[in-house]
mmCIF file of C-alpha atoms in Angstrom:
data_model
loop_
_atom_site.group_PDB
_atom_site.id
_atom_site.type_symbol
_atom_site.label_atom_id
_atom_site.label_comp_id
_atom_site.label_asym_id
_atom_site.label_seq_id
_atom_site.Cartn_x
_atom_site.Cartn_y
_atom_site.Cartn_z
ATOM 1 C CA MET A 1 263.295 107.471 136.343
ATOM 2 C CA SER A 2 263.278 110.655 138.421
ATOM 3 C CA ARG A 3 264.296 114.218 137.742
ATOM 4 C CA GLY A 4 265.224 116.914 140.193
ATOM 5 C CA VAL A 5 264.540 120.403 141.518
ATOM 6 C CA ARG A 6 266.758 122.510 143.729
ATOM 7 C CA VAL A 7 266.047 124.214 147.036
ATOM 8 C CA THR A 8 266.036 127.948 146.287
ATOM 9 C CA GLY A 9 266.913 129.424 149.668
ATOM 10 C CA GLY A 10 268.027 128.942 153.254
ATOM 11 C CA ALA A 11 270.530 126.567 154.785
ATOM 12 C CA LEU A 12 269.903 123.884 152.141
ATOM 13 C CA ARG A 13 269.979 126.239 149.166
ATOM 14 C CA GLY A 14 271.121 124.473 146.005
ATOM 15 C CA ARG A 15 270.472 120.941 147.312
ATOM 16 C CA LEU A 16 268.882 118.694 144.706
ATOM 17 C CA LEU A 17 265.572 116.945 145.389
ATOM 18 C CA ALA A 18 264.511 113.898 143.404
ATOM 19 C CA VAL A 19 261.148 114.233 141.652
ATOM 20 C CA GLY A 20 259.109 111.253 140.474
ATOM 21 C CA THR A 21 258.029 110.947 136.850
ATOM 22 C CA HIS A 22 254.359 111.668 137.569
ATOM 23 C CA VAL A 23 254.951 114.438 140.108
ATOM 24 C CA ARG A 24 254.521 118.121 139.191
ATOM 25 C CA PRO A 25 256.736 120.047 141.623
ATOM 26 C CA THR A 26 256.102 123.674 142.506
ATOM 27 C CA GLU A 27 258.349 125.698 140.187
ATOM 28 C CA GLY A 28 261.375 127.404 141.663
ATOM 29 C CA ARG A 29 260.111 130.891 140.866
ATOM 30 C CA VAL A 30 256.774 130.130 142.543
ATOM 31 C CA ARG A 31 258.536 128.817 145.656
ATOM 32 C CA GLU A 32 260.739 131.892 145.752
ATOM 33 C CA ALA A 33 257.657 134.117 145.486
ATOM 34 C CA LEU A 34 255.861 132.148 148.202
ATOM 35 C CA PHE A 35 258.747 132.376 150.649
ATOM 36 C CA SER A 36 259.257 136.038 149.859
ATOM 37 C CA ILE A 37 255.702 136.537 151.115
ATOM 38 C CA TRP A 38 256.173 134.103 154.005
ATOM 39 C CA GLN A 39 259.680 135.233 154.970
ATOM 40 C CA GLU A 40 258.678 136.517 158.424
ATOM 41 C CA ARG A 41 255.981 133.907 159.026
ATOM 42 C CA VAL A 42 258.100 130.851 158.248
ATOM 43 C CA VAL A 43 260.691 131.247 161.017
ATOM 44 C CA ASP A 44 259.911 128.726 163.791
ATOM 45 C CA ALA A 45 256.561 127.913 162.136
ATOM 46 C CA GLN A 46 254.938 124.493 162.120
ATOM 47 C CA VAL A 47 254.182 123.698 158.475
ATOM 48 C CA LEU A 48 251.799 121.237 156.812
ATOM 49 C CA ASP A 49 252.675 120.271 153.221
ATOM 50 C CA LEU A 50 249.692 118.580 151.519
ATOM 51 C CA PHE A 51 250.005 116.639 148.260
ATOM 52 C CA ALA A 52 253.673 116.960 149.135
ATOM 53 C CA GLY A 53 255.152 115.216 146.077
ATOM 54 C CA SER A 54 258.909 115.771 146.182
ATOM 55 C CA GLY A 55 258.551 117.705 149.441
ATOM 56 C CA ALA A 56 260.082 120.801 147.835
ATOM 57 C CA VAL A 57 257.909 123.320 149.679
ATOM 58 C CA GLY A 58 258.133 121.670 153.097
ATOM 59 C CA ILE A 59 261.860 121.015 152.815
ATOM 60 C CA GLU A 60 262.439 124.596 151.728
ATOM 61 C CA ALA A 61 260.367 125.826 154.674
ATOM 62 C CA VAL A 62 262.700 124.003 157.072
ATOM 63 C CA SER A 63 265.692 125.249 155.079
ATOM 64 C CA ARG A 64 264.427 128.787 155.669
ATOM 65 C CA GLY A 65 263.920 128.326 159.407
ATOM 66 C CA ALA A 66 260.601 126.566 160.013
ATOM 67 C CA GLY A 67 260.434 124.669 163.289
ATOM 68 C CA GLY A 68 259.041 121.531 161.678
ATOM 69 C CA VAL A 69 257.010 120.139 158.802
ATOM 70 C CA LEU A 70 254.462 117.392 158.333
ATOM 71 C CA PHE A 71 254.280 115.984 154.804
ATOM 72 C CA VAL A 72 251.120 114.254 153.555
ATOM 73 C CA GLU A 73 251.170 112.251 150.325
ATOM 74 C CA GLN A 74 249.168 109.313 149.011
ATOM 75 C CA ALA A 75 251.010 107.337 146.326
ATOM 76 C CA PRO A 76 253.391 104.727 147.852
ATOM 77 C CA ALA A 77 256.091 105.287 145.207
ATOM 78 C CA VAL A 78 256.001 109.049 145.797
ATOM 79 C CA VAL A 79 256.103 108.528 149.578
ATOM 80 C CA ARG A 80 259.274 106.424 149.222
ATOM 81 C CA LEU A 81 260.975 109.089 147.124
ATOM 82 C CA LEU A 82 259.817 111.824 149.500
ATOM 83 C CA GLU A 83 261.253 109.894 152.431
ATOM 84 C CA GLU A 84 264.616 109.778 150.655
ATOM 85 C CA ASN A 85 264.507 113.542 150.063
ATOM 86 C CA CYS A 86 263.718 114.143 153.731
ATOM 87 C CA LYS A 87 266.968 112.497 154.806
ATOM 88 C CA MET A 88 268.686 115.830 154.202
ATOM 89 C CA LEU A 89 266.609 117.319 157.039
ATOM 90 C CA GLU A 90 267.585 117.170 160.687
ATOM 91 C CA LYS A 91 265.879 114.297 162.510
ATOM 92 C CA GLY A 92 262.942 115.533 164.530
ATOM 93 C CA ARG A 93 262.197 118.422 162.176
ATOM 94 C CA TRP A 94 259.936 116.401 159.854
ATOM 95 C CA ARG A 95 257.177 113.831 159.869
ATOM 96 C CA LEU A 96 255.551 111.979 156.986
ATOM 97 C CA ARG A 97 252.047 110.561 156.675
ATOM 98 C CA ARG A 98 250.468 108.613 153.828
ATOM 99 C CA ALA A 99 246.795 109.415 153.281
ATOM 100 C CA SER A 100 244.256 110.019 150.555
ATOM 101 C CA LEU A 101 243.299 113.673 150.325
ATOM 102 C CA PRO A 102 241.226 115.519 151.172
ATOM 103 C CA GLY A 103 239.445 112.784 153.169
ATOM 104 C CA GLY A 104 242.526 111.913 155.226
ATOM 105 C CA LEU A 105 242.470 115.355 156.835
ATOM 106 C CA ARG A 106 239.609 114.171 159.054
ATOM 107 C CA SER A 107 241.931 111.641 160.705
ATOM 108 C CA LEU A 108 244.673 114.233 161.051
ATOM 109 C CA ALA A 109 242.315 116.659 162.781
ATOM 110 C CA GLN A 110 241.615 114.085 165.503
ATOM 111 C CA HIS A 111 245.140 114.701 166.861
ATOM 112 C CA PRO A 112 245.085 117.939 168.893
ATOM 113 C CA ASP A 113 248.851 118.334 168.520
ATOM 114 C CA TYR A 114 248.500 118.632 164.750
ATOM 115 C CA ARG A 115 247.851 122.338 164.379
ATOM 116 C CA PHE A 116 249.884 124.419 161.984
ATOM 117 C CA ASP A 117 250.961 128.002 161.418
ATOM 118 C CA LEU A 118 251.321 127.526 157.663
ATOM 119 C CA ILE A 119 249.607 125.055 155.346
ATOM 120 C CA PHE A 120 250.507 124.559 151.695
ATOM 121 C CA ALA A 121 248.449 122.422 149.315
ATOM 122 C CA ASP A 122 249.391 121.620 145.728
ATOM 123 C CA PRO A 123 246.775 119.201 144.355
ATOM 124 C CA PRO A 124 246.973 117.829 140.805
ATOM 125 C CA TYR A 125 245.584 120.335 138.318
ATOM 126 C CA ALA A 126 242.709 117.930 137.535
ATOM 127 C CA PHE A 127 241.650 118.049 141.215
ATOM 128 C CA ASP A 128 238.043 119.184 141.697
ATOM 129 C CA GLU A 129 237.489 119.061 145.465
ATOM 130 C CA TYR A 130 238.981 122.419 146.439
ATOM 131 C CA LEU A 131 236.038 123.482 148.585
ATOM 132 C CA ARG A 132 236.106 120.224 150.572
ATOM 133 C CA LEU A 133 239.885 120.469 150.907
ATOM 134 C CA LEU A 134 239.586 123.945 152.396
ATOM 135 C CA GLU A 135 236.770 122.949 154.730
ATOM 136 C CA LEU A 136 238.687 119.943 156.071
ATOM 137 C CA ALA A 137 241.982 121.833 156.355
ATOM 138 C CA SER A 138 240.391 124.705 158.266
ATOM 139 C CA PRO A 139 240.496 123.013 161.713
ATOM 140 C CA LEU A 140 244.211 122.329 161.299
ATOM 141 C CA LEU A 141 245.154 125.993 160.993
ATOM 142 C CA ARG A 142 246.142 127.845 164.138
ATOM 143 C CA ALA A 143 244.598 131.234 164.898
ATOM 144 C CA GLY A 144 246.415 133.805 162.818
ATOM 145 C CA GLY A 145 247.801 131.130 160.496
ATOM 146 C CA GLU A 146 247.753 131.069 156.723
ATOM 147 C CA LEU A 147 246.849 128.433 154.144
ATOM 148 C CA VAL A 148 247.955 128.609 150.512
ATOM 149 C CA VAL A 149 246.643 126.557 147.610
ATOM 150 C CA GLU A 150 248.561 126.295 144.348
ATOM 151 C CA HIS A 151 246.232 125.722 141.401
ATOM 152 C CA SER A 152 245.741 126.344 137.713
ATOM 153 C CA ALA A 153 245.282 129.982 136.753
ATOM 154 C CA ARG A 154 242.147 128.845 134.912
ATOM 155 C CA VAL A 155 240.467 127.919 138.222
ATOM 156 C CA ASP A 156 238.902 130.367 140.676
ATOM 157 C CA LEU A 157 238.662 129.223 144.288
ATOM 158 C CA ALA A 158 235.932 130.040 146.802
ATOM 159 C CA ALA A 159 236.111 133.345 148.665
ATOM 160 C CA ALA A 160 235.325 131.506 151.920
ATOM 161 C CA ALA A 161 235.267 127.929 153.204
ATOM 162 C CA GLY A 162 234.742 126.787 156.782
ATOM 163 C CA GLU A 163 236.564 129.284 158.997
ATOM 164 C CA LEU A 164 238.807 130.358 156.137
ATOM 165 C CA ARG A 165 238.552 133.601 154.203
ATOM 166 C CA GLN A 166 240.454 134.328 151.006
ATOM 167 C CA ASN A 167 243.104 136.960 151.665
ATOM 168 C CA ASP A 168 245.150 137.292 148.463
ATOM 169 C CA THR A 169 245.772 135.778 145.032
ATOM 170 C CA ARG A 170 249.020 135.847 143.052
ATOM 171 C CA ARG A 171 249.421 134.544 139.501
ATOM 172 C CA TYR A 172 252.704 133.209 138.078
ATOM 173 C CA GLY A 173 252.186 132.119 134.470
ATOM 174 C CA GLU A 174 249.928 129.062 134.486
ATOM 175 C CA SER A 175 250.079 128.737 138.281
ATOM 176 C CA THR A 176 248.164 130.720 140.898
ATOM 177 C CA LEU A 177 248.672 130.921 144.647
ATOM 178 C CA THR A 178 245.504 131.672 146.602
ATOM 179 C CA PHE A 179 245.921 132.673 150.251
ATOM 180 C CA TYR A 180 243.492 132.064 153.099
ATOM 181 C CA ARG A 181 243.545 133.136 156.724
ATOM 182 C CA SER A 182 241.587 132.143 159.813
ATOM 183 C CA ALA A 183 241.085 134.249 162.907
ATOM 184 C CA ASP A 184 240.294 131.333 165.206
ATOM 185 C CA ASP A 185 240.803 127.586 165.340
ATOM 186 C CA ALA A 186 237.797 125.773 163.877
ATOM 187 C CA LYS A 187 236.056 122.751 165.346
ATOM 188 C CA VAL A 188 236.751 119.345 163.825
ATOM 189 C CA PRO A 189 234.040 118.627 161.213
ATOM 190 C CA GLU A 190 231.795 115.677 161.992
ATOM 191 C CA PRO A 191 232.172 112.947 159.332
ATOM 192 C CA SER A 192 229.029 112.300 157.323
ATOM 193 C CA ALA A 193 227.603 108.793 157.127
ATOM 194 C CA SER A 194 228.251 108.654 153.397
ATOM 195 C CA GLU A 195 232.002 109.249 153.664
ATOM 196 C CA GLU A 196 234.410 106.381 154.119
ATOM 197 C CA GLU A 197 237.297 106.487 156.533
ATOM 198 C CA SER A 198 240.566 106.695 154.621
ATOM 199 C CA ASP A 199 243.753 104.798 155.375
ATOM 200 C CA PHE A 200 246.317 106.794 157.278
ATOM 201 C CA LEU A 201 249.826 105.393 157.593
ATOM 202 C CA GLU A 202 252.593 106.964 159.602
ATOM 203 C CA VAL A 203 256.131 106.775 158.273
ATOM 204 C CA ASP A 204 258.700 107.284 161.002
ATOM 205 C CA PRO A 205 261.796 109.339 160.121
#
């Protein structure tokens, strides 16, 4: 069984997105706050939506004028539902990849075309690899871009990771948005011998 959330702004405002039983979507008020902050940045931006779930943030970014979005999600059942939600987007404005995170970001960084103006990550609240996530996401952020992590208000994230520096923090009830910026593109991190390569599956729109 699935439930739904609605797009809160832009051309697709009010459209209903299906949400899987085990997916925790970003609340409407948090999305509205995020896009109020991003309102000038999002127009024509290339967006990366990590732990995409229902795709609510990425779909809303396109609804509000983003040039395109890449969704990354791991669970096959969630990927199928996300693909259905993406059908409301114009073809060519979205891409979908299945990968385990944060390890799958190493594969993504090997593609020089995958660089983004805005990155949003919403890991499960039990997630404990925030520092590694930030370090691996850093090379994917264009100079002058911004990365935002949604996390539990009970968790404090690092002030710096890789080329990223914490820029702002906003709390909304039990959820917190922590903002990072990078002045320059970072180099792709070299994989360590102890880390396994993760599967990375492309899903064509």
